[in-house]
Coordinates of C-alpha atoms in Angstrom, one line a residue:
M1 CA -92.1 -85.8 57.4
N2 CA -89.5 -88.2 56.6
R3 CA -90.3 -88.1 52.7
K4 CA -90.4 -84.6 52.3
I5 CA -86.6 -84.6 53.9
I6 CA -85.5 -87.0 51.6
L7 CA -87.0 -85.5 48.5
F8 CA -85.5 -82.2 49.3
L9 CA -81.8 -84.0 49.9
L10 CA -82.4 -85.8 46.3
A11 CA -83.3 -82.3 44.8
L12 CA -80.2 -80.6 46.2
L13 CA -77.8 -83.3 45.4
A14 CA -79.1 -83.2 41.9
T15 CA -78.7 -79.2 42.0
I16 CA -74.6 -79.4 43.0
S17 CA -74.3 -82.2 40.4
V18 CA -74.9 -80.1 37.5
G19 CA -73.3 -77.4 39.3
L20 CA -70.1 -78.7 39.4
F21 CA -70.6 -80.8 36.0
L22 CA -71.0 -77.0 34.3
M23 CA -67.9 -75.6 36.3
F24 CA -65.9 -78.3 34.9
K25 CA -66.6 -78.1 31.2
I26 CA -66.0 -74.3 31.4
A27 CA -62.8 -74.7 32.5
G28 CA -62.2 -77.4 30.1
S29 CA -62.9 -75.4 27.3
T30 CA -61.1 -72.3 28.8
A31 CA -57.7 -74.5 28.5
A32 CA -58.3 -76.1 25.2
H33 CA -57.8 -72.4 24.1
D34 CA -55.1 -71.3 25.8
D35 CA -53.3 -74.7 24.2
T36 CA -54.4 -73.6 20.7
G37 CA -54.3 -69.9 20.2
S38 CA -52.0 -68.1 22.7
A39 CA -49.1 -71.4 22.4
E40 CA -45.2 -69.7 23.0
T41 CA -42.7 -70.5 20.3
P42 CA -40.0 -72.4 22.4
S43 CA -36.8 -70.4 22.7
A44 CA -33.4 -71.5 20.8
D45 CA -32.2 -71.6 24.5
A46 CA -33.3 -73.9 26.8
G47 CA -35.8 -71.9 29.7
A48 CA -35.8 -68.8 27.7
D49 CA -38.1 -66.9 27.4
T50 CA -39.3 -65.3 23.9
P51 CA -41.3 -62.2 23.9
Q52 CA -44.2 -62.2 21.6
K53 CA -44.5 -60.5 18.5
E54 CA -46.8 -57.5 18.5
T55 CA -49.3 -58.2 15.6
S56 CA -50.8 -55.1 13.7
A57 CA -54.3 -55.3 15.7
D58 CA -52.0 -54.6 18.6
A59 CA -49.8 -52.2 17.3
G60 CA -50.1 -48.8 19.0
K61 CA -52.1 -49.6 21.7
D62 CA -50.2 -48.0 24.3
D63 CA -49.1 -44.8 22.4
Q64 CA -53.3 -44.8 21.1
A65 CA -54.7 -45.6 24.8
G66 CA -57.5 -43.5 25.8
K67 CA -57.4 -42.4 22.0
P68 CA -59.8 -44.7 19.9
D69 CA -61.1 -42.2 17.4
E70 CA -57.6 -41.3 16.5
P71 CA -55.6 -43.3 13.5
V72 CA -52.2 -44.8 14.0
Q73 CA -49.9 -42.7 12.0
P74 CA -47.5 -44.5 9.8
T75 CA -43.6 -44.2 10.5
P76 CA -41.3 -42.0 8.6
P77 CA -38.6 -43.8 6.4
A78 CA -35.4 -43.9 7.6
G79 CA -33.0 -40.9 6.4
G80 CA -35.9 -38.1 7.0
G81 CA -36.7 -37.2 3.2
D82 CA -37.9 -38.7 0.3
T83 CA -36.5 -41.6 -1.1
V84 CA -35.8 -40.0 -4.4
T85 CA -37.6 -37.0 -6.4
T86 CA -36.9 -37.1 -9.7
P87 CA -38.6 -35.7 -12.9
D88 CA -40.6 -38.3 -14.2
D89 CA -41.6 -39.4 -10.6
A90 CA -43.5 -36.5 -10.1
A91 CA -45.1 -36.4 -13.9
G92 CA -46.0 -40.2 -13.5
H93 CA -43.8 -41.1 -15.9
Q94 CA -41.1 -44.2 -15.6
G95 CA -38.8 -46.3 -17.8
T96 CA -36.3 -46.6 -20.5
G97 CA -36.7 -45.5 -23.9
D98 CA -38.3 -49.3 -24.7
G99 CA -40.2 -49.1 -21.2
E100 CA -38.7 -51.8 -19.9
P101 CA -36.7 -50.8 -16.2
T102 CA -33.0 -51.4 -16.1
P103 CA -32.5 -53.8 -13.2
T104 CA -29.8 -52.9 -10.3
P105 CA -26.1 -54.9 -10.6
D106 CA -26.2 -57.6 -8.5
G107 CA -30.0 -57.3 -7.7
A108 CA -29.2 -54.7 -4.6
D109 CA -32.3 -52.2 -3.7
T110 CA -30.7 -48.9 -3.1
S111 CA -34.1 -47.3 -2.7
D112 CA -33.7 -47.5 1.0
E113 CA -30.3 -46.5 1.5
V114 CA -30.0 -43.4 -1.2
V115 CA -31.5 -40.1 -1.2
I116 CA -30.6 -37.7 -4.0
P117 CA -31.4 -33.9 -2.7
T118 CA -33.7 -32.3 -4.6
P119 CA -32.3 -29.6 -6.6
A120 CA -32.0 -26.2 -5.4
D121 CA -32.7 -24.6 -9.4
K122 CA -36.5 -24.7 -10.2
P123 CA -36.5 -26.9 -13.6
R124 CA -38.0 -24.9 -16.5
S125 CA -39.1 -28.2 -18.2
K126 CA -39.0 -32.2 -17.5
E127 CA -35.6 -32.4 -19.4
H128 CA -33.9 -29.7 -17.5
G129 CA -35.6 -31.5 -14.2
A130 CA -33.9 -34.7 -15.4
A131 CA -30.6 -33.2 -15.9
L132 CA -30.5 -31.0 -12.6
N133 CA -31.5 -34.1 -10.6
L134 CA -28.3 -36.3 -12.3
G135 CA -26.3 -33.3 -11.2
E136 CA -27.1 -33.8 -7.8
A137 CA -26.8 -37.3 -7.9
L138 CA -23.3 -37.2 -8.9
K139 CA -22.4 -34.5 -6.4
M140 CA -22.8 -37.2 -3.9
D141 CA -20.2 -39.0 -2.1
L142 CA -22.7 -42.2 -2.9
W143 CA -22.8 -41.0 -6.2
S144 CA -22.5 -44.5 -7.6
E145 CA -25.1 -46.1 -5.6
A146 CA -27.3 -42.9 -7.0
L147 CA -26.6 -43.8 -10.4
D148 CA -27.6 -47.5 -9.5
L149 CA -30.9 -46.0 -8.3
L150 CA -31.6 -44.0 -11.3
A151 CA -30.6 -46.6 -13.2
S152 CA -33.6 -49.3 -11.6
Q153 CA -36.1 -46.9 -12.1
G154 CA -35.6 -47.0 -15.8
L155 CA -34.4 -43.0 -15.6
I156 CA -31.2 -43.8 -17.4
K157 CA -30.2 -46.4 -20.1
P158 CA -26.9 -48.8 -19.2
E159 CA -24.7 -47.3 -21.8
A160 CA -25.1 -43.9 -20.8
Q161 CA -24.3 -45.2 -17.3
A162 CA -21.6 -46.8 -18.0
T163 CA -19.9 -44.0 -19.7
L164 CA -20.5 -41.3 -16.7
R165 CA -18.8 -43.9 -14.5
D166 CA -15.8 -43.7 -16.6
W167 CA -16.0 -40.1 -16.5
M168 CA -16.6 -39.7 -12.8
S169 CA -13.9 -42.0 -12.2
R170 CA -11.0 -39.4 -13.5
N171 CA -13.4 -36.5 -12.8
R172 CA -15.3 -34.6 -10.3
Y173 CA -18.6 -33.1 -11.0
A174 CA -18.9 -29.1 -11.0
S175 CA -21.8 -27.9 -13.1
Q176 CA -23.6 -28.0 -16.2
E177 CA -25.1 -26.0 -18.8
E178 CA -27.6 -26.1 -21.4
V179 CA -26.2 -26.4 -24.9
G180 CA -29.7 -26.9 -27.6
D181 CA -32.5 -29.1 -28.4
L182 CA -34.1 -30.5 -31.8
R183 CA -37.1 -32.1 -32.1
R184 CA -36.2 -35.6 -34.3
T185 CA -38.2 -37.3 -36.6
D186 CA -39.9 -39.9 -34.6
G187 CA -41.5 -37.3 -32.5
S188 CA -39.2 -37.1 -29.8
K189 CA -37.5 -34.4 -28.2
L190 CA -33.4 -34.2 -27.5
T191 CA -32.1 -31.8 -25.3
R192 CA -28.5 -31.3 -24.4
Y193 CA -26.3 -30.7 -21.3
R194 CA -22.8 -30.0 -21.0
F195 CA -21.7 -31.3 -17.7
R196 CA -18.4 -29.7 -16.7
S197 CA -15.7 -31.1 -14.4
E198 CA -13.8 -29.3 -11.7
G199 CA -10.2 -28.2 -13.2
G200 CA -10.8 -31.0 -15.5
Q201 CA -9.8 -31.3 -19.2
E202 CA -13.1 -33.2 -20.5
D203 CA -16.8 -32.2 -20.3
A204 CA -19.5 -35.2 -20.3
L205 CA -22.6 -34.1 -22.9
V206 CA -25.6 -35.3 -21.5
D207 CA -28.6 -36.5 -23.7
V208 CA -32.0 -36.4 -22.2
V209 CA -34.8 -37.2 -24.5
T210 CA -38.7 -37.3 -23.7
T211 CA -40.2 -39.8 -26.1
A212 CA -43.9 -38.7 -28.0
D213 CA -45.8 -40.7 -24.9
G214 CA -44.3 -38.2 -22.9
R215 CA -41.2 -40.6 -20.7
T216 CA -38.4 -38.8 -20.1
F217 CA -35.0 -40.3 -19.4
I218 CA -31.2 -40.1 -20.1
D219 CA -30.4 -41.1 -23.4
A220 CA -27.0 -41.3 -24.4
V221 CA -23.4 -39.2 -22.6
R222 CA -20.5 -38.6 -24.6
V223 CA -17.1 -37.6 -23.0
V224 CA -15.7 -34.4 -25.0
P225 CA -12.6 -32.4 -24.7
S226 CA -13.3 -29.0 -22.3
A227 CA -15.5 -26.6 -23.9
D228 CA -12.9 -23.8 -23.4
S229 CA -10.5 -25.5 -26.1
A230 CA -13.3 -25.1 -28.8
Q231 CA -11.7 -28.1 -30.5
L232 CA -14.4 -30.2 -33.0
P233 CA -14.0 -34.1 -31.8
P234 CA -14.0 -36.7 -34.2
K235 CA -17.3 -37.8 -35.9
S236 CA -19.6 -35.1 -34.0
D237 CA -22.9 -34.8 -34.4
A238 CA -24.5 -31.4 -35.9
L239 CA -25.2 -30.3 -32.9
L240 CA -22.2 -30.4 -31.3
T241 CA -20.4 -29.1 -34.2
S242 CA -22.5 -25.9 -34.1
E243 CA -21.8 -25.3 -30.7
C244 CA -17.9 -25.7 -31.3
F245 CA -18.3 -23.4 -34.2
V246 CA -19.4 -20.6 -32.2
K247 CA -17.4 -21.3 -29.4
A248 CA -14.2 -20.9 -31.8
L249 CA -15.9 -17.6 -33.5
R250 CA -16.2 -16.2 -29.5
A251 CA -13.0 -16.8 -28.9
G252 CA -11.5 -15.7 -31.7
Q253 CA -9.7 -18.6 -32.9
M254 CA -10.4 -18.3 -36.6
S255 CA -8.4 -21.4 -37.6
A256 CA -10.3 -23.7 -35.8
A257 CA -13.5 -22.2 -36.9
L258 CA -12.6 -22.7 -40.7
K259 CA -11.9 -26.6 -40.3
M260 CA -15.4 -26.8 -39.2
V261 CA -16.3 -25.3 -42.7
E262 CA -17.3 -27.3 -45.6
G263 CA -17.6 -25.6 -49.1
S264 CA -16.7 -22.6 -50.4
E265 CA -19.7 -20.4 -49.6
I266 CA -18.1 -19.3 -46.4
S267 CA -15.6 -16.7 -47.0
Y268 CA -12.6 -16.3 -44.7
A269 CA -13.7 -12.5 -44.7
T270 CA -17.3 -14.1 -43.5
V271 CA -15.5 -15.9 -40.4
A272 CA -13.5 -12.9 -39.8
G273 CA -16.0 -10.4 -39.7
I274 CA -18.2 -12.7 -37.1
C275 CA -15.0 -12.9 -34.7
M276 CA -14.6 -9.1 -35.0
I277 CA -18.3 -8.8 -34.0
F278 CA -18.6 -10.9 -31.3
E279 CA -15.0 -9.5 -29.7
E280 CA -16.4 -6.0 -30.0
D281 CA -19.8 -6.4 -28.2
N282 CA -18.8 -9.6 -26.3
Y283 CA -21.5 -11.7 -27.7
R284 CA -22.2 -14.7 -25.7
L285 CA -24.4 -17.5 -25.6
R286 CA -27.6 -17.1 -24.2
T287 CA -28.3 -19.4 -21.1
K288 CA -31.6 -20.7 -22.0
L289 CA -31.2 -23.6 -24.9
P290 CA -28.5 -21.1 -27.3
I291 CA -28.8 -23.8 -29.7
R292 CA -32.5 -24.5 -31.4
G293 CA -32.4 -27.3 -34.2
T294 CA -34.7 -26.0 -37.0
F295 CA -34.7 -29.7 -38.9
E296 CA -31.8 -32.6 -39.1
N297 CA -32.1 -35.5 -41.4
E298 CA -29.3 -37.9 -43.0
T299 CA -27.7 -35.3 -45.0
N300 CA -28.2 -31.8 -44.0
A301 CA -29.2 -29.8 -40.6
G302 CA -30.1 -26.6 -39.9
Y303 CA -29.5 -24.8 -36.4
L304 CA -30.3 -21.5 -34.9
V305 CA -27.7 -20.0 -32.4
Y306 CA -28.9 -17.2 -30.2
L307 CA -26.5 -14.4 -28.6
T308 CA -27.0 -12.1 -26.0
T309 CA -24.9 -9.0 -25.2
E310 CA -25.1 -6.2 -21.9
K311 CA -25.6 -3.5 -24.6
S312 CA -28.7 -4.7 -25.7
P313 CA -31.2 -7.0 -24.2
K314 CA -33.0 -8.1 -27.5
P315 CA -31.2 -11.6 -28.4
A316 CA -29.7 -12.0 -31.6
N317 CA -29.3 -15.0 -34.0
I318 CA -27.4 -16.7 -36.9
G319 CA -28.1 -19.2 -39.1
L320 CA -26.2 -22.2 -39.2
E321 CA -26.8 -24.9 -42.6
L322 CA -24.6 -28.1 -42.3
V323 CA -23.9 -31.3 -44.1
R324 CA -22.8 -34.9 -43.1
T325 CA -19.5 -35.6 -44.9
E326 CA -16.4 -38.4 -44.2
G327 CA -15.5 -37.0 -40.8
G328 CA -18.5 -35.5 -39.4
W329 CA -21.1 -32.3 -39.6
R330 CA -19.7 -29.0 -41.1
V331 CA -21.0 -25.8 -41.2
K332 CA -22.1 -25.5 -45.2
N333 CA -23.9 -21.8 -44.6
V334 CA -23.8 -18.6 -42.4
S335 CA -26.6 -16.7 -42.3
L336 CA -26.1 -13.3 -40.4
D337 CA -29.1 -11.1 -41.1
T338 CA -30.1 -10.7 -37.3
L339 CA -27.0 -10.4 -36.3
L340 CA -26.0 -7.6 -38.5
S341 CA -29.2 -5.7 -37.8
E342 CA -29.0 -6.3 -33.9
Y343 CA -25.7 -4.9 -34.0
E344 CA -26.2 -1.9 -36.4
N345 CA -29.0 -0.9 -34.0
T346 CA -26.7 -0.8 -30.5
A347 CA -24.5 2.3 -29.9
S348 CA -20.5 2.4 -30.3
A349 CA -18.1 4.1 -28.0
E350 CA -15.9 4.7 -31.3
G351 CA -18.9 6.8 -32.9
C352 CA -20.8 5.2 -35.8
R353 CA -21.3 1.6 -36.4
Y354 CA -20.7 0.1 -39.7
F355 CA -20.9 -3.9 -40.9
P356 CA -17.0 -5.1 -40.9
I357 CA -18.2 -7.4 -44.1
V358 CA -19.2 -6.2 -47.6
K359 CA -19.3 -7.1 -50.5
N360 CA -16.4 -7.3 -52.9
P361 CA -16.8 -6.0 -56.4
K362 CA -14.7 -9.3 -58.0
G363 CA -17.3 -11.3 -56.1
G364 CA -17.2 -12.5 -52.7
D365 CA -17.0 -10.7 -49.6
S366 CA -14.3 -8.5 -48.2
L367 CA -13.4 -6.7 -44.2
A368 CA -14.0 -3.2 -43.7
L369 CA -11.8 -1.1 -41.5
F370 CA -13.3 2.4 -41.0
F371 CA -11.9 6.2 -40.3
A372 CA -12.3 9.5 -39.4
F373 CA -12.8 12.4 -41.5
N374 CA -9.5 13.3 -43.2
E375 CA -7.8 10.4 -41.3
A376 CA -5.6 7.8 -42.0
T377 CA -5.1 6.9 -38.4
L378 CA -6.5 3.5 -37.3
T379 CA -8.9 3.5 -34.4
P380 CA -8.8 0.9 -31.3
R381 CA -11.5 -1.2 -32.7
S382 CA -10.0 -1.3 -36.1
M383 CA -6.5 -2.5 -34.6
R384 CA -8.3 -4.8 -32.7
Q385 CA -9.8 -6.3 -35.5
L386 CA -6.8 -6.6 -37.5
Q387 CA -5.1 -9.0 -35.0
I388 CA -8.3 -11.4 -35.5
V389 CA -7.2 -11.3 -39.6
A390 CA -3.5 -11.2 -38.6
D391 CA -4.1 -14.7 -36.3
L392 CA -5.3 -16.1 -40.1
L393 CA -2.6 -14.8 -42.1
K394 CA 0.3 -15.8 -40.3
Q395 CA -1.0 -19.2 -40.2
S396 CA -1.2 -18.9 -44.2
Q397 CA 1.0 -18.3 -47.1
G398 CA -1.6 -17.0 -49.3
T399 CA -1.7 -13.0 -49.8
L400 CA -4.6 -10.6 -49.0
K401 CA -5.0 -7.0 -50.8
I402 CA -5.6 -3.9 -49.4
S403 CA -7.6 -1.2 -51.2
G404 CA -7.8 2.4 -49.5
H405 CA -11.2 4.9 -50.4
T406 CA -12.3 8.0 -49.3
D407 CA -15.4 9.7 -49.0
D408 CA -16.6 12.8 -52.1
V409 CA -15.4 15.9 -50.4
G410 CA -12.1 17.8 -51.5
S411 CA -10.2 16.5 -55.2
Q412 CA -9.5 13.5 -56.7
A413 CA -5.7 14.0 -56.1
Y414 CA -5.9 14.6 -52.5
N415 CA -8.3 12.0 -52.1
L416 CA -6.2 9.3 -54.1
Q417 CA -3.6 10.3 -51.8
L418 CA -5.4 9.9 -48.7
S419 CA -6.6 6.4 -49.5
R420 CA -3.0 5.3 -50.2
K421 CA -2.2 6.1 -46.7
R422 CA -5.3 4.4 -45.6
A423 CA -4.1 1.4 -47.2
E424 CA -0.6 1.7 -46.3
A425 CA -1.7 2.1 -42.5
V426 CA -3.4 -1.0 -42.4
K427 CA -0.5 -3.1 -43.7
A428 CA 2.1 -1.5 -41.3
A429 CA -0.4 -2.4 -38.4
L430 CA -0.9 -6.4 -40.3
V431 CA 3.4 -6.3 -40.0
S432 CA 3.5 -5.2 -36.8
F433 CA 1.4 -8.3 -35.9
G434 CA 3.9 -10.8 -37.3
V435 CA 2.0 -10.8 -41.1
K436 CA 5.2 -11.0 -43.7
A437 CA 4.8 -8.2 -45.6
E438 CA 5.1 -9.9 -48.9
Q439 CA 2.4 -11.3 -48.2
I440 CA 0.2 -8.0 -48.6
D441 CA -0.2 -5.6 -51.5
T442 CA -2.0 -2.4 -51.3
E443 CA -3.4 0.3 -53.3
G444 CA -5.6 3.7 -53.5
L445 CA -8.4 3.9 -55.1
G446 CA -10.0 7.5 -53.7
K447 CA -13.2 8.4 -53.9
S448 CA -13.8 6.0 -57.5
Q449 CA -15.6 3.3 -55.4
P450 CA -17.9 4.7 -52.7
R451 CA -19.9 1.8 -50.8
R452 CA -23.1 4.2 -50.9
M453 CA -24.2 6.9 -52.7
Y454 CA -26.5 9.8 -50.7
R455 CA -29.8 11.2 -52.9
A456 CA -30.7 14.4 -53.1
G457 CA -33.0 15.7 -50.6
D458 CA -31.4 13.4 -47.8
S459 CA -31.0 14.8 -44.4
V460 CA -27.8 16.2 -43.1
E461 CA -27.4 13.4 -40.8
E462 CA -27.9 10.5 -43.5
I463 CA -25.4 12.5 -45.7
D464 CA -23.0 12.4 -43.2
Y465 CA -23.6 8.7 -42.4
I466 CA -23.3 7.1 -46.2
R467 CA -19.7 9.5 -46.6
G468 CA -18.7 7.6 -42.9
E469 CA -19.3 4.3 -44.7
N470 CA -17.2 5.0 -48.1
R471 CA -14.0 6.2 -45.3
R472 CA -12.4 2.9 -45.1
A473 CA -9.8 0.5 -46.2
E474 CA -11.3 -3.0 -47.5
I475 CA -9.1 -6.1 -47.0
Y476 CA -9.8 -8.9 -49.7
L477 CA -8.8 -12.3 -48.3
D478 CA -8.1 -14.4 -51.8
F479 CA -5.9 -16.7 -50.0
E480 CA -6.9 -20.5 -49.5

């Protein structure tokens, strides 16, 4: 009996010993884990408690409690908008012309600080989108930082950025308008925009280039006088010369337009005639890319200038041929076929419409003013046209000859007298506009030199129209 009790006590003691050993071992393992995996970093201040940084695994546990199947949503960027929206970003294109992004000055990262607003207008092309985006950047109070942002993304070249900074230091951006474009020999496309300032005297010409591999960026910026001046800056390229030439014609500034002409292929009559057509129908450059390049090389260039008027929705155009000179590009020839055709097809408040530019029997062109049947009185249209001629004559010491003409109705003697009255009426109007009388010679030719002849079988309407073209006075500008 005693032996059984002793064996029982020995077994109980062994069991208790094993249990205590296992308990102390587990406790020691837990303490070691707390010392290595959950140790807190001491605070810089003695005795201060430093909260542990929440790990990515723990982030959002409170917000997502009870929602184990829902992913944690990313926090939107500060400012509540996109960092930057540019045409090249949307298309996946970045980089300057050589493919290397331009670093931001001083290494500053402005991507989280500046947000360029999305343009209100819908871009018609990548180039248009780049110009609109630049305009939004220049409207900002932080326009300088916005330029840095575009530069850091390779969307504007350093030289262009520097020129814009200089322009903005004196001006405030107001608006922009399209000038024209040109496909270049290297496969790239240049599109130009004119940036206007608020009440300023100078504009910025912004050239946007898209390379053959599809990258779009601001390539160059040039500061020029305001477009309202129609003056040609020195060393102008072919596109700028084309724009200034047409703007001078639209403004009736013949003397300014003639300074942009090279050679003798463009007569004074041609320039004056274009001014007359522009003035009468109020032609203006169309909004969308008014000037389109057809070709350009080192010595010659060709451009088409598109014009619109309220009288006709169909655009007319004039062709310009330019040549490079020591002073820059100049206009060598002008093609007016489509402009004159559209001009003839539109109605006139003063009756039938006739071309103001006619061929002179002596060679070259003359200006033609038209009269009503058996009349020697100038119409309001003719008086406006003569103002253009007078402005040119007052700046010249040359002379001009005015010849009067009639239709074939009536006797030779009567028509001779009527033709002289018509020539004298034109001279009197020019003198009233300030032209010296000694600069003007007149003659009456009656019905001896008709512009057009009708044929047997022509309708009454056709005969009347042809006779209307013959009732005229021609101005031959033979001065230099």
